[in-house]
Each structure stands twice: as C-alpha cells, then as structure tokens.
Amino acid sequence: MQLLQAHVAQDIISHGMAMGADFVDVFVEKTNSEGILYKNSKAEDVQSGTIFGIGIRLIHGEQALYGYTNSTDREELLRITTLLGTRIGKKQGSMTVNFEKLTYPKIPVMVDKEVDAKYKLSYLKKVDESLRSDAKVSQVMLNFMKKKQMIEVYNSEGLFATEERPYIRLFHSIVMKDGTKQSEASHGPGAIGGWDFIEKLDQKEITDLLLKQATTMLHADPCPAGKMPVVIDNGFGGVIFHEACGHLLETTSVEKKASVFWDKMGEQIAHSALTALDDGTISEAWGSLSIDDEGMPTQRTTLIENGVLKRFISDRLGEMKTGHKRTGSARRQSYKFAPASRMRNTFIERGPYEMSQMIESVSDGIYAKKMGGGSVDPSTGQFNFAVQEAYLIKNGKITTPVKGATLIGTGPEIMTKISMVGKNLELMAGMCGSVSGSIPTTVGQPPIKVDEILVGGEA
Amino acid sequence: MKNVMDRVINELTDHKAEADLFFSTSKSLKLSAQKGAISEYKVSSSQILGVRAIKDGRVGISYTEALDDESVSLLIKQALQNAETSEPNTDETIMHLTGEIRDELNKPEAEVSINIKTQKALELEGKPKAMDSRVVAVPYNSYSESDYYSHYLSSRGRSAIYTDKSYSITASALMDDKGKKANFYDFHSAHTFNELKWDKVVENSLFHAKNLLEEQSLPTGRYAVMFNTDSLKELIGCFSNFYSAKSALDKMNPWGAKVGEEVISKDLTIEDHPLFDKSFRISRFDGEGVERKPMYLIQDGVLKNLYHNSVTAKKMNTKTTGHAVRGPSSSLNVTGTDLIIRGKNKKPLPQKYLEVIEMAGLYSGANRVTGNFSVAVKGYMYENGKKTMTFGNVTLSGNLIDILKRAEVVGEELLTSTDESFFSVPLIFDGISIAGA
C-alpha cells in the first residue's frame, strides 16, 4: 500500500515548481518500532510505536526550503508548499509530472523470522544469565530494538522510489564491581535484517568479550599521557577514520568550506598505506541502503586510494554546490530532517601487515583494543576519541592494561601518520549524529598503527 | 484533541487498565544563510500521542504520530499487548492526583515579519565576515523559533498543560590565519524575538575564534583549573546520574547509598531549583503531574536528597520529589531541573590558573559509574590576574567526585550559563591533570 497517493505528490510538486522552484522532492516515511529494555534481570520497559510524516523540499538556486508535517491531507501539504514557495518569490508556468517507478538492485537482507514477545524475552533472559556468570557483574542491560522504516520518494524529475528498511540491534552492556572499583563494557551488534541476525550472534563470544574487557579494566592503572605511537585494533577502531576524516569528506562540510579537505581533491592527504571506502551496498550491514533518501541507488565509493583523495561523499545539494557527483549518500534520521550527505559503511581497506608486526614495531606506546565514541569539528579537523580498553606496549610487547585514555589530534595530521595497515578487516555498527540527525552507520578497519598521536591520560 | 485523549483513557479503563497520556505538538521555523543568501528555510508542524497503560501491575508503552481512528486503535492495542509482555511491577501506578495545572511560558509580543527575521538571519552570517577578513566561513549560523504544547492527562483525573514559545540564534566564526584555523560558536535563546542578543553571539564567536588562532599546547602536568559556566554545566550534567534514585536502584550511581554523608567539599551547596526566577524555563510540574518545588541535593558538602519519581520513591521507602520525566514515547524515569551551586569560605584566585572555555568528547570519555572523565579542552591561562596565553590541543582528565572534594570557592556572584539553566559561584579545582606537549 502506498503511504501517499501519487496524485497528491503530483499536486505538491506541480505547486512547488509553479512557485519558482528548480526542483521539488517529497519524502514520505512510516516507521514501526519496538523495543525491550531488559535490566535488573527483567523486562523493565516494553514499548512500540509508529512515526509517520512527510517532508517537502524545494530547491531554488543553492537555497533549500524544507517543511514537514504528520498530515496526509492535500490542503495541509499544499499550505506548507506555499509557505516554502513564497520564499522564492518567482512564479512560473505550471507543470505536470508523470512518475516512473524506480527499479534498482536490492541489498540482500536476512529473512525476518517472526517470533513472539515471550520468545524474545526468554532469549534475553538467557543472555542476561550468561553475562551474570561472573559474580562481580553487578548490572546487565540489554537493549533490544527492531524497526521497519518504509519510505517513498517522489521528485520533479518524475522519480518515484520506495524502500523497506528493516533494522535490528541488541546492545549489551555490563557493570562490574569489585570493592570500590567499578568498570563497564559494552557491545552493540546491529544489522539490516530481522530476528535471524540475533539468533546468529555468538553469545558465548560476546559474553567472553565483555567479561574480559570489564575484568581487565577493573584493575587497570591510569593511562600515561603524552605523544606516542598507538596500535588501534580492528572493528570499532574504525571510529578514528569516521571522525578524523570521514566527516570532513561529506559535501555538507565541503560546500561551506567548513572542511579542511575542501580544496584537496586529487592530492595526497593520507599516508600511502591508506585506502578508505564508504560502501552503502554491503549485504546486511547496519549502514547499508538500497536507495538513499533522495531515491538514488547507493554505491561503493572509494574515498581515498593509496593516500590520494578520490571522492567526496555527496548528495544532490552537495553536487549542485561543489560539482562533485552524487554518491547515493543522502541520508536523514526521519522526515523531520532535510537530507544531507552522510556516511554509510565507512572503513579502511585491508593492508599487508600482521598485528604482531605492528606491536613489535613499537618500543613505547599504547595498544587500543576497543575504542569508544568520539567527535570532530570538521572546520578545523580537530577530533577526540575515548578508548574503552587499552594496554601499554613496551619493547614490542603488550603489557599492562591502562584506563582513561583519550586520543586527540587533527584529521589532516593523523591521516599522514597511519603507517601500517593490517589484514583482518572487521565492521561494527554504530550511530552517527550530525546535521540530518542520528543515523545507523558502520565503522570499520583492520588493525592500524599510528606513528604518533597525543594520548590524554594522567599527568 | 481532548476527545481523542478521552477516548484512549476510556477504552483503556474499559479494559481494566490505568493510563496516562502525553500529547504534544510543535511548530518551528529555522533559517540559515550561506554566501550572503538564505540557504536553508525549514518549517514544521508535528504531533505525537503516547500512552502508558498499567494493567495487572504490568506496564506497556506505545505511541503514534498518526491520529486517525485506525492508528489510535492500534496505539491502544499495542499498549495493552506491551503490558502483557512486560513483567509485573506493582510499584508503578498512576498517581492519585486530580485537577488541572498549567505552565504557560509564552510571553505576549508583537508580530515580527518574515522579512525582518530573514534580514537578521543574513546578518548572523554576514557580520563576522565583515568584522574580520580572516573569517573564511560562518559554518554554524541560524535563527529558529519554536512553539511547543504538551498535555498530560491521567485516568485518575490529572491534567497538566505546558506551553512555550522560544527563539534562538547561533553564530560562529571560522578563521584562517596563514593556514592556522580556529572556529568558535555561540548561541542565545529568548522567549520573545526582541530579547534576542544578536550582536553578542557574533561578537563572542569572533572574540574566542580570534584568540583560538593563537592557541598553543601546554606542557603535561597538573594545573589549577576554572571551568567557565557552560563547561561546568556540561561536566556536572554529564554525571547527573549521581543524583538519580533510578540510577541508584540500577546500581549505576556511586552516591546511591550515601544520602546523609559528606560527598564533596563542605564549602559547596547544590540546589535543584525548578522555579528559580533567573531561569530561562521554569517547570511547575513533573512527568507524573506532580507539582515541583526547590530541593537541596547537597548542603554544605552533605548529600541530602536524590531525584525521585513515584516508583523509585516506593522502592526506597520515601516520597516522590517531583522529578519524574516521561515523554510520549518513553518510559518513566527521573531528571533534574535547573542547578544552583552556592559556596562559602571564599578564597583568593590563585596566581596562575587555566580557564576552560570549550570541551569536546566529554560524553564518550566519561565513566558515569566511577566519575572518571577525559576530555579535549581549550581556554585561557591567567597569571597574576592577566590573560597570558590561549591553550588548546590538550586533554584534561580527572574524577568528578575527587575534584568536587577539592573545589575552592573564589567568588560570590552567581554566574549564569548561556542557556540560563545553570548557576554557579566561580570555582577553582586545583591539581587537575592536563596532557599536552
């Protein structure tokens, strides 16, 4: 069933164009969500809901006019279009647009096996019991989220595209206590797909991972401070590329010259060891989409090849303002946001080194096994990351665990200092917050060695 | 809309469930500029209805943004289904409160034309560039206004209505001086258009961005540090779970069992004040419709109270403090209102100290269970009362509990955060660890 009648979309677009717009698109969204918070060994919070709304965008020159409403009422939608069109102040002849439904290759997703709430609760109970197998675990929180986002995109070029995007995620977190010492550990696998993804998770491996991390960090010493080499492990380590470089390659920043890389296309911006991609087409990956939120099929985009900047992450407005071709990267949290160029599954490509070679090359530094979150100011390139699990490296060997490490620096500087890239690529699900809201993205990398970075710890 | 809300309450009551509802609507306008023209113009109108149904001691939450009959029926059905799925929680009930209360923060004002708003929005982008040729862009600039309405209704007969109209502006200055870049942004919010401080946000952005062009790293070591009011608000707010009874029950609050004990410096008193006359937004009732009142969290260094809702209060054998929070799509929790930090035993300013004006990465570098944090900071060094350098590219780390124990009061005037929700006397924290060059 269509979320919005095509003739209503046609009327909105015709009206917007008649008011002087160069381009009009209509984004319709219905998202059904369900969630269970399993905490204190019980289902503390069970909820479900529906969000529904329509976003209308008029583009005139480089100006984007955006409005949204929950109503499907034709008159209300035309009222919003008028409100936006009045800003253009240029009337032109009316036009009729005929929509042609877009066909595109669909990203493979796991079959969504329907299971009832009791089944889910019994699954979560088992995970909870497994994570509590260590008596020092004082709290377990399991946050289960499943949602189906259904979108329709209509535009003045005659495009009509639809997609159903099923998301599923189980976020695990534990607190461990020993006397006055406490530590935390978390892991949040997610995918495009259904319950099958949850059942395929290796819960024993996740339990071992979390218990080991929390146990290790419980008795860790404060991290020493200063500039030093750092080996960052695979998976969520990719957040360093996401923050230090990825955001700076989005045309949302480039178009305002608010990225330090805005004029560096074709130049060497990173160490020659580094090749990086943003790929929206990976089967089942959390950041994958078959089409973006402007209705363009997604692509596999090589951003940096052997250190040379090859492409920016671009959407329609980005292409208009910078000339860099769209990459199927227009994304938004919901109809409440206008689309913007955003990352999808972003990762550093595999390299030739073994992890042992990287560790052996460091005489005095840090091994960051598990990264936390971070942030960046694209205009200056300055970033920061927290490290959740870290160890000292002394004379080419991993030694004692340390806590409280933060890595800071600037994107252009750090990209030239990634000198070794490992073989074992791993992707991890995360959420990325930026101009068009909070969206699912994947970060990833093989292990990498950064020759020098400022580690913030205890002075 | 009242009819729809009554329908939901009545149908759930017919199913022998108790319930409360939140219905909210929001209308907004946002303008931002680029290259001397309006680049973004955004208007919105949205609504959401959320219900908490409690049946046989089990709680179910559901919400919808579509309000047609079919969607409302689904909302009711899902709330009951979710209640069936959840586990019994006999402590959670709808409070026995009746009557209507209102919190209306709208101020009367004359209509302002869209042309004036557009002109002022363009100036937010144009002025920083005109004032200094080193400003290469104004990446963050916007004018926005928002009209918000929220209605709480319970099956016990409580009705609480909140309305608020607010305006806010943001400006920034991205400066480039021979390849060295610096950016700073500032904002201001007001309840009427004419109260907006347009020049202040531009001047502040430019002032700090200019100074940050000169930023240098600091030698690694320990320093006396003063957080400016916005940074202190951010730091204290990051660890708001320390005052939460819910976090205490979840074993996520190091102060959970310390009510009555001295937890920080005896010189400090921290008050949660929902009705403070200098606040931007006072709050007369909480998420269960309970009327709020001021409360000491910490008095002379001693932890006096935690934030409670009716459920945490029952579990901890006390009374709700009026700190329940719940939105249309969220379950019951607790949260604070505006904080006031007062102090005594004023000490002189140290000869040398750092003032932190910007922090980055606090939330990812903080451990809310232990109070440890590590954060990238920028700011100014003062020596003998004079600003002697701008620092950056350093990290600051510590433990919130430890540093609050060492806090020294260095002034009597209550300083106000930019959003007018946090008030504190100036404080110095000695021996703070800084990692730099």
Tab-separated table of N, CA and C in Angstrom, chain A residues 355-437:
chain	number	residue	atom	x	y	z
A	355	MET	N	49.123	-8.231	12.880
A	355	MET	CA	49.075	-7.441	14.121
A	355	MET	C	50.406	-7.525	14.870
A	356	SER	N	51.003	-8.716	14.897
A	356	SER	CA	52.247	-8.901	15.651
A	356	SER	C	53.354	-7.987	15.107
A	357	GLN	N	53.369	-7.775	13.787
A	357	GLN	CA	54.399	-6.897	13.211
A	357	GLN	C	54.235	-5.457	13.700
A	358	MET	N	52.982	-5.047	13.845
A	358	MET	CA	52.741	-3.670	14.303
A	358	MET	C	53.176	-3.511	15.757
A	359	ILE	N	52.789	-4.474	16.586
A	359	ILE	CA	53.138	-4.392	18.013
A	359	ILE	C	54.659	-4.415	18.173
A	360	GLU	N	55.296	-5.298	17.424
A	360	GLU	CA	56.760	-5.432	17.544
A	360	GLU	C	57.485	-4.153	17.108
A	361	SER	N	56.825	-3.333	16.277
A	361	SER	CA	57.495	-2.123	15.775
A	361	SER	C	57.454	-0.971	16.786
A	362	VAL	N	56.752	-1.178	17.917
A	362	VAL	CA	56.585	-0.093	18.901
A	362	VAL	C	57.424	-0.390	20.142
A	363	SER	N	58.268	0.560	20.533
A	363	SER	CA	59.060	0.310	21.750
A	363	SER	C	58.341	0.856	22.984
A	364	ASP	N	57.594	1.948	22.806
A	364	ASP	CA	56.917	2.543	23.952
A	364	ASP	C	55.636	3.220	23.451
A	365	GLY	N	54.510	2.601	23.659
A	365	GLY	CA	53.263	3.170	23.137
A	365	GLY	C	52.044	2.505	23.738
A	366	ILE	N	50.928	2.617	23.010
A	366	ILE	CA	49.632	2.132	23.514
A	366	ILE	C	49.006	1.198	22.472
A	367	TYR	N	48.387	0.125	22.972
A	367	TYR	CA	47.559	-0.738	22.125
A	367	TYR	C	46.109	-0.455	22.512
A	368	ALA	N	45.355	0.161	21.599
A	368	ALA	CA	43.946	0.478	21.861
A	368	ALA	C	43.097	-0.664	21.305
A	369	LYS	N	42.688	-1.556	22.183
A	369	LYS	CA	41.950	-2.747	21.713
A	369	LYS	C	40.511	-2.410	21.368
A	370	LYS	N	39.864	-1.583	22.195
A	370	LYS	CA	38.458	-1.246	21.946
A	370	LYS	C	38.285	0.261	22.077
A	371	MET	N	37.826	0.883	20.993
A	371	MET	CA	37.607	2.334	21.023
A	371	MET	C	36.200	2.638	21.528
A	372	GLY	N	36.049	3.814	22.118
A	372	GLY	CA	34.718	4.310	22.489
A	372	GLY	C	34.256	5.286	21.416
A	373	GLY	N	33.460	6.244	21.795
A	373	GLY	CA	32.958	7.215	20.825
A	373	GLY	C	33.926	8.368	20.657
A	374	GLY	N	33.556	9.299	19.808
A	374	GLY	CA	34.384	10.475	19.584
A	374	GLY	C	33.613	11.558	18.887
A	375	SER	N	34.288	12.672	18.605
A	375	SER	CA	33.638	13.753	17.872
A	375	SER	C	34.696	14.555	17.125
A	376	VAL	N	34.234	15.385	16.176
A	376	VAL	CA	35.153	16.181	15.367
A	376	VAL	C	34.529	17.528	15.043
A	377	ASP	N	35.361	18.547	14.927
A	377	ASP	CA	34.932	19.815	14.338
A	377	ASP	C	35.485	19.809	12.915
A	378	PRO	N	34.632	19.578	11.890
A	378	PRO	CA	35.144	19.451	10.525
A	378	PRO	C	35.891	20.697	10.047
A	379	SER	N	35.507	21.859	10.584
A	379	SER	CA	36.106	23.097	10.087
A	379	SER	C	37.578	23.213	10.458
A	380	THR	N	37.964	22.642	11.579
A	380	THR	CA	39.371	22.685	11.977
A	380	THR	C	40.012	21.312	11.889
A	381	GLY	N	39.197	20.286	11.751
A	381	GLY	CA	39.709	18.921	11.698
A	381	GLY	C	40.064	18.355	13.057
A	382	GLN	N	39.814	19.109	14.133
A	382	GLN	CA	40.205	18.632	15.466
A	382	GLN	C	39.229	17.577	15.956
A	383	PHE	N	39.780	16.439	16.401
A	383	PHE	CA	38.940	15.317	16.842
A	383	PHE	C	39.365	14.850	18.224
A	384	ASN	N	38.511	14.025	18.815
A	384	ASN	CA	38.856	13.341	20.069
A	384	ASN	C	38.151	12.005	20.112
A	385	PHE	N	38.788	11.012	20.698
A	385	PHE	CA	38.179	9.684	20.871
A	385	PHE	C	38.471	9.179	22.269
A	386	ALA	N	37.536	8.452	22.813
A	386	ALA	CA	37.788	7.753	24.076
A	386	ALA	C	38.223	6.328	23.740
A	387	VAL	N	39.078	5.765	24.566
A	387	VAL	CA	39.477	4.365	24.397
A	387	VAL	C	38.888	3.575	25.557
A	388	GLN	N	38.116	2.524	25.235
A	388	GLN	CA	37.470	1.755	26.308
A	388	GLN	C	38.405	0.712	26.911
A	389	GLU	N	39.258	0.125	26.063
A	389	GLU	CA	40.155	-0.930	26.569
A	389	GLU	C	41.526	-0.689	25.944
A	390	ALA	N	42.528	-0.471	26.783
A	390	ALA	CA	43.858	-0.140	26.265
A	390	ALA	C	44.942	-0.815	27.101
A	391	TYR	N	46.090	-1.004	26.465
A	391	TYR	CA	47.235	-1.643	27.134
A	391	TYR	C	48.496	-0.887	26.758
A	392	LEU	N	49.497	-0.936	27.633
A	392	LEU	CA	50.797	-0.381	27.289
A	392	LEU	C	51.516	-1.343	26.353
A	393	ILE	N	52.311	-0.780	25.444
A	393	ILE	CA	53.247	-1.592	24.661
A	393	ILE	C	54.654	-1.185	25.111
A	394	LYS	N	55.415	-2.164	25.546
A	394	LYS	CA	56.794	-1.907	25.966
A	394	LYS	C	57.709	-2.849	25.200
A	395	ASN	N	58.683	-2.279	24.523
A	395	ASN	CA	59.679	-3.074	23.790
A	395	ASN	C	59.043	-4.145	22.902
A	396	GLY	N	58.018	-3.742	22.153
A	396	GLY	CA	57.407	-4.640	21.185
A	396	GLY	C	56.478	-5.678	21.769
A	397	LYS	N	56.081	-5.507	23.044
A	397	LYS	CA	55.167	-6.485	23.669
A	397	LYS	C	54.024	-5.765	24.390
A	398	ILE	N	52.806	-6.353	24.284
A	398	ILE	CA	51.655	-5.801	25.008
A	398	ILE	C	51.832	-6.161	26.478
A	399	THR	N	51.756	-5.128	27.368
A	399	THR	CA	51.968	-5.403	28.800
A	399	THR	C	50.707	-5.108	29.610
A	400	THR	N	50.727	-4.113	30.483
A	400	THR	CA	49.632	-3.927	31.443
A	400	THR	C	48.464	-3.111	30.876
A	401	PRO	N	47.229	-3.406	31.367
A	401	PRO	CA	46.066	-2.607	30.936
A	401	PRO	C	46.091	-1.212	31.557
A	402	VAL	N	45.592	-0.229	30.807
A	402	VAL	CA	45.503	1.147	31.322
A	402	VAL	C	44.120	1.707	31.013
A	403	LYS	N	43.647	2.617	31.860
A	403	LYS	CA	42.311	3.184	31.663
A	403	LYS	C	42.389	4.701	31.517
A	404	GLY	N	41.313	5.272	30.997
A	404	GLY	CA	41.206	6.739	30.918
A	404	GLY	C	41.936	7.344	29.740
A	405	ALA	N	42.247	6.532	28.712
A	405	ALA	CA	42.974	7.086	27.565
A	405	ALA	C	42.019	7.826	26.633
A	406	THR	N	42.457	8.988	26.185
A	406	THR	CA	41.741	9.744	25.155
A	406	THR	C	42.744	10.094	24.073
A	407	LEU	N	42.344	9.982	22.819
A	407	LEU	CA	43.229	10.333	21.718
A	407	LEU	C	42.729	11.625	21.095
A	408	ILE	N	43.604	12.610	20.928
A	408	ILE	CA	43.185	13.845	20.253
A	408	ILE	C	44.202	14.233	19.173
A	409	GLY	N	43.727	15.019	18.222
A	409	GLY	CA	44.605	15.462	17.143
A	409	GLY	C	43.787	16.137	16.071
A	410	THR	N	44.379	16.270	14.884
A	410	THR	CA	43.625	16.815	13.751
A	410	THR	C	43.636	15.794	12.612
A	411	GLY	N	42.550	15.789	11.833
A	411	GLY	CA	42.395	14.819	10.754
A	411	GLY	C	43.562	14.831	9.775
A	412	PRO	N	43.923	15.997	9.213
A	412	PRO	CA	44.991	16.008	8.223
A	412	PRO	C	46.299	15.454	8.771
A	413	GLU	N	46.557	15.741	10.055
A	413	GLU	CA	47.807	15.301	10.667
A	413	GLU	C	47.800	13.780	10.870
A	414	ILE	N	46.696	13.270	11.413
A	414	ILE	CA	46.664	11.847	11.769
A	414	ILE	C	46.662	10.955	10.520
A	415	MET	N	46.009	11.443	9.452
A	415	MET	CA	45.925	10.610	8.246
A	415	MET	C	47.299	10.350	7.637
A	416	THR	N	48.227	11.265	7.863
A	416	THR	CA	49.574	11.057	7.304
A	416	THR	C	50.414	10.167	8.204
A	417	LYS	N	49.899	9.877	9.386
A	417	LYS	CA	50.695	9.102	10.347
A	417	LYS	C	50.223	7.658	10.498
A	418	ILE	N	49.223	7.250	9.697
A	418	ILE	CA	48.811	5.834	9.710
A	418	ILE	C	49.786	5.110	8.775
A	419	SER	N	50.777	4.478	9.356
A	419	SER	CA	51.872	3.953	8.539
A	419	SER	C	51.771	2.459	8.270
A	420	MET	N	50.995	1.738	9.077
A	420	MET	CA	50.864	0.290	8.854
A	420	MET	C	49.384	-0.078	8.928
A	421	VAL	N	48.936	-0.891	7.979
A	421	VAL	CA	47.541	-1.340	7.970
A	421	VAL	C	47.523	-2.862	7.934
A	422	GLY	N	46.738	-3.467	8.815
A	422	GLY	CA	46.718	-4.918	8.965
A	422	GLY	C	45.788	-5.621	7.992
A	423	LYS	N	45.643	-6.930	8.194
A	423	LYS	CA	44.900	-7.758	7.234
A	423	LYS	C	43.448	-8.013	7.644
A	424	ASN	N	43.210	-7.980	8.941
A	424	ASN	CA	41.949	-8.517	9.457
A	424	ASN	C	40.873	-7.427	9.596
A	425	LEU	N	40.137	-7.178	8.495
A	425	LEU	CA	39.101	-6.136	8.494
A	425	LEU	C	37.861	-6.602	9.253
A	426	GLU	N	37.328	-5.714	10.103
A	426	GLU	CA	36.061	-6.016	10.792
A	426	GLU	C	35.204	-4.755	10.819
A	427	LEU	N	33.890	-4.916	10.627
A	427	LEU	CA	32.958	-3.783	10.649
A	427	LEU	C	32.129	-3.831	11.934
A	428	MET	N	31.765	-2.655	12.444
A	428	MET	CA	30.943	-2.600	13.655
A	428	MET	C	29.840	-1.560	13.502
A	429	ALA	N	28.683	-1.864	14.069
A	429	ALA	CA	27.525	-0.958	13.971
A	429	ALA	C	27.641	0.170	14.981
A	430	GLY	N	27.203	1.350	14.566
A	430	GLY	CA	27.163	2.483	15.492
A	430	GLY	C	26.105	3.475	15.058
A	431	MET	N	25.932	4.521	15.831
A	431	MET	CA	25.024	5.597	15.451
A	431	MET	C	25.846	6.862	15.266
A	432	CYS	N	25.536	7.618	14.204
A	432	CYS	CA	26.288	8.830	13.905
A	432	CYS	C	25.336	10.028	13.961
A	433	GLY	N	25.697	11.025	14.737
A	433	GLY	CA	24.856	12.220	14.857
A	433	GLY	C	25.457	13.382	14.080
A	434	SER	N	24.665	14.039	13.260
A	434	SER	CA	25.158	15.208	12.522
A	434	SER	C	23.964	16.035	12.043
A	435	VAL	N	24.164	16.839	11.005
A	435	VAL	CA	23.141	17.819	10.620
A	435	VAL	C	21.774	17.233	10.318
A	436	SER	N	21.730	16.007	9.770
A	436	SER	CA	20.415	15.437	9.463
A	436	SER	C	20.018	14.359	10.469
A	437	GLY	N	20.483	14.528	11.714
A	437	GLY	CA	20.029	13.652	12.792
A	437	GLY	C	20.932	12.464	13.033
